[in-house]
mmCIF file of C-alpha atoms in Angstrom:
data_model
loop_
_atom_site.group_PDB
_atom_site.id
_atom_site.type_symbol
_atom_site.label_atom_id
_atom_site.label_comp_id
_atom_site.label_asym_id
_atom_site.label_seq_id
_atom_site.Cartn_x
_atom_site.Cartn_y
_atom_site.Cartn_z
ATOM 1 C CA MET A 1 10.426 49.940 0.395
ATOM 2 C CA SER A 2 12.631 52.809 -1.616
ATOM 3 C CA LEU A 3 11.778 53.783 -4.768
ATOM 4 C CA ARG A 4 15.257 52.678 -5.979
ATOM 5 C CA THR A 5 14.086 49.498 -4.874
ATOM 6 C CA ALA A 6 11.047 49.544 -6.461
ATOM 7 C CA VAL A 7 12.280 50.676 -10.206
ATOM 8 C CA THR A 8 15.635 48.225 -9.860
ATOM 9 C CA ARG A 9 12.662 45.053 -8.819
ATOM 10 C CA LEU A 10 10.583 45.900 -12.038
ATOM 11 C CA CYS A 11 13.880 46.308 -14.122
ATOM 12 C CA ILE A 12 14.857 42.851 -12.772
ATOM 13 C CA ALA A 13 10.844 41.279 -14.001
ATOM 14 C CA ALA A 14 10.756 43.164 -16.739
ATOM 15 C CA ALA A 15 14.361 41.753 -18.009
ATOM 16 C CA GLY A 16 12.765 37.763 -16.652
ATOM 17 C CA GLY A 17 10.142 38.401 -18.448
ATOM 18 C CA ALA A 18 12.365 39.590 -21.810
ATOM 19 C CA LEU A 19 14.233 36.517 -21.109
ATOM 20 C CA VAL A 20 11.023 34.240 -21.047
ATOM 21 C CA LEU A 21 9.108 35.062 -24.395
ATOM 22 C CA GLY A 22 12.756 34.522 -25.961
ATOM 23 C CA ALA A 23 12.791 30.940 -24.605
ATOM 24 C CA ALA A 24 9.764 30.454 -25.843
ATOM 25 C CA SER A 25 10.193 31.702 -29.144
ATOM 26 C CA PRO A 26 13.009 29.969 -31.173
ATOM 27 C CA ALA A 27 12.195 30.312 -34.298
ATOM 28 C CA LEU A 28 12.285 34.164 -34.664
ATOM 29 C CA ALA A 29 15.499 35.314 -36.333
ATOM 30 C CA THR A 30 17.623 38.064 -34.086
ATOM 31 C CA ASP A 31 20.588 39.925 -35.194
ATOM 32 C CA ASP A 32 23.838 40.632 -33.706
ATOM 33 C CA TRP A 33 22.530 41.833 -30.375
ATOM 34 C CA GLY A 34 19.530 39.736 -29.278
ATOM 35 C CA HIS A 35 16.921 42.136 -31.696
ATOM 36 C CA THR A 36 13.596 40.668 -32.823
ATOM 37 C CA ASP A 37 12.371 43.035 -35.068
ATOM 38 C CA GLY A 38 13.925 45.430 -33.036
ATOM 39 C CA HIS A 39 11.453 45.426 -29.882
ATOM 40 C CA HIS A 40 14.042 43.544 -27.473
ATOM 41 C CA HIS A 41 16.818 45.405 -25.805
ATOM 42 C CA LYS A 42 19.981 44.691 -26.776
ATOM 43 C CA TYR A 43 22.346 43.518 -24.724
ATOM 44 C CA TYR A 44 26.099 45.473 -23.712
ATOM 45 C CA LYS A 45 28.992 43.735 -23.543
ATOM 46 C CA GLY A 46 31.923 44.063 -21.204
ATOM 47 C CA ARG A 47 34.993 42.725 -19.700
ATOM 48 C CA VAL A 48 36.238 41.478 -16.318
ATOM 49 C CA ASN A 49 38.912 43.769 -14.705
ATOM 50 C CA ALA A 50 38.997 42.913 -11.298
ATOM 51 C CA PRO A 51 42.797 40.343 -10.749
ATOM 52 C CA GLY A 52 40.601 37.881 -8.595
ATOM 53 C CA GLY A 53 37.461 38.044 -10.598
ATOM 54 C CA LEU A 54 34.041 39.856 -9.827
ATOM 55 C CA THR A 55 31.668 38.822 -7.530
ATOM 56 C CA LEU A 56 28.179 39.022 -8.454
ATOM 57 C CA ARG A 57 25.456 40.037 -6.602
ATOM 58 C CA ASP A 58 21.575 39.356 -5.951
ATOM 59 C CA ARG A 59 20.641 43.412 -5.479
ATOM 60 C CA PRO A 60 23.571 46.624 -6.938
ATOM 61 C CA THR A 61 25.248 46.569 -2.972
ATOM 62 C CA ARG A 62 28.181 44.744 -1.868
ATOM 63 C CA GLY A 63 26.809 43.439 1.159
ATOM 64 C CA SER A 64 23.977 41.720 -1.065
ATOM 65 C CA ALA A 65 24.093 37.960 -1.292
ATOM 66 C CA ALA A 66 26.820 36.434 -3.557
ATOM 67 C CA ILE A 67 24.805 34.165 -6.459
ATOM 68 C CA GLY A 68 27.644 34.330 -8.880
ATOM 69 C CA HIS A 69 31.266 34.882 -10.147
ATOM 70 C CA ALA A 70 32.843 35.906 -13.344
ATOM 71 C CA ALA A 71 36.724 35.086 -14.263
ATOM 72 C CA HIS A 72 39.450 37.664 -14.460
ATOM 73 C CA GLY A 73 39.412 39.156 -18.985
ATOM 74 C CA GLU A 74 35.727 37.341 -18.999
ATOM 75 C CA VAL A 75 33.428 39.025 -21.354
ATOM 76 C CA VAL A 76 29.857 39.461 -19.782
ATOM 77 C CA SER A 77 26.833 40.564 -21.284
ATOM 78 C CA ILE A 78 25.496 43.776 -19.693
ATOM 79 C CA PHE A 79 21.158 44.636 -20.000
ATOM 80 C CA CYS A 80 21.534 47.897 -17.931
ATOM 81 C CA LYS A 81 22.910 49.977 -15.688
ATOM 82 C CA THR A 82 21.797 51.646 -12.502
ATOM 83 C CA PRO A 83 22.853 54.117 -9.587
ATOM 84 C CA GLY A 84 24.011 51.422 -6.314
ATOM 85 C CA GLU A 85 26.478 51.278 -3.733
ATOM 86 C CA SER A 86 29.542 53.279 -4.465
ATOM 87 C CA VAL A 87 32.314 51.305 -5.185
ATOM 88 C CA LYS A 88 35.780 52.541 -5.332
ATOM 89 C CA GLY A 89 34.040 55.618 -6.498
ATOM 90 C CA ASN A 90 32.158 54.203 -9.119
ATOM 91 C CA PRO A 91 28.559 54.325 -7.808
ATOM 92 C CA LEU A 92 27.392 52.337 -11.282
ATOM 93 C CA TRP A 93 26.430 48.653 -11.378
ATOM 94 C CA TYR A 94 25.546 46.690 -14.655
ATOM 95 C CA LEU A 95 22.474 44.268 -14.320
ATOM 96 C CA LEU A 96 24.386 41.063 -16.009
ATOM 97 C CA ALA A 97 22.379 38.581 -18.195
ATOM 98 C CA ASP A 98 24.734 35.812 -18.460
ATOM 99 C CA GLY A 99 22.717 33.339 -17.766
ATOM 100 C CA THR A 100 21.821 34.222 -13.978
ATOM 101 C CA TRP A 101 20.486 37.671 -13.933
ATOM 102 C CA ALA A 102 23.022 39.369 -11.720
ATOM 103 C CA TRP A 103 24.356 42.561 -10.435
ATOM 104 C CA GLY A 104 28.312 43.610 -10.951
ATOM 105 C CA ALA A 105 30.437 46.465 -10.008
ATOM 106 C CA ALA A 106 30.410 48.966 -12.935
ATOM 107 C CA ARG A 107 34.056 49.927 -11.352
ATOM 108 C CA TYR A 108 35.269 46.147 -12.028
ATOM 109 C CA ILE A 109 33.649 45.803 -15.961
ATOM 110 C CA ASP A 110 35.554 47.406 -18.743
ATOM 111 C CA ASN A 111 32.915 48.585 -21.434
ATOM 112 C CA ILE A 112 33.315 46.866 -25.195
ATOM 113 C CA GLY A 113 31.827 49.598 -27.145
ATOM 114 C CA PRO A 114 28.754 51.978 -26.022
ATOM 115 C CA SER A 115 27.824 52.747 -22.049
ATOM 116 C CA PRO A 116 24.707 50.504 -21.389
ATOM 117 C CA ARG A 117 21.385 51.596 -21.088
ATOM 118 C CA TRP A 118 19.878 53.029 -18.162
ATOM 119 C CA CYS A 119 17.269 50.564 -16.474
#
């Protein structure tokens, strides 16, 4: 297993753990970014710009399994970014946190606000 794969899996596991923690404590107040007393990572926002929508993948590569779809114009929540397979000259992929943890090519997602943090 490559270092990049190991780091990616660690990021996904950590993100999943944060998701479980959030689900287990609904009484905690959160701000607009989903923070609880500043201890959780914020979600960034992006808008899908691919004309036919965007296929969401289980890894940051075009050849990995398709596990979802985001429609053109849909606003998505982005957890973090990582380098992956280049798509039309853009090597960045975003880990999306909209129901299913899935990867979307950054080439087809326009940031709304600040650029996502690194995974």
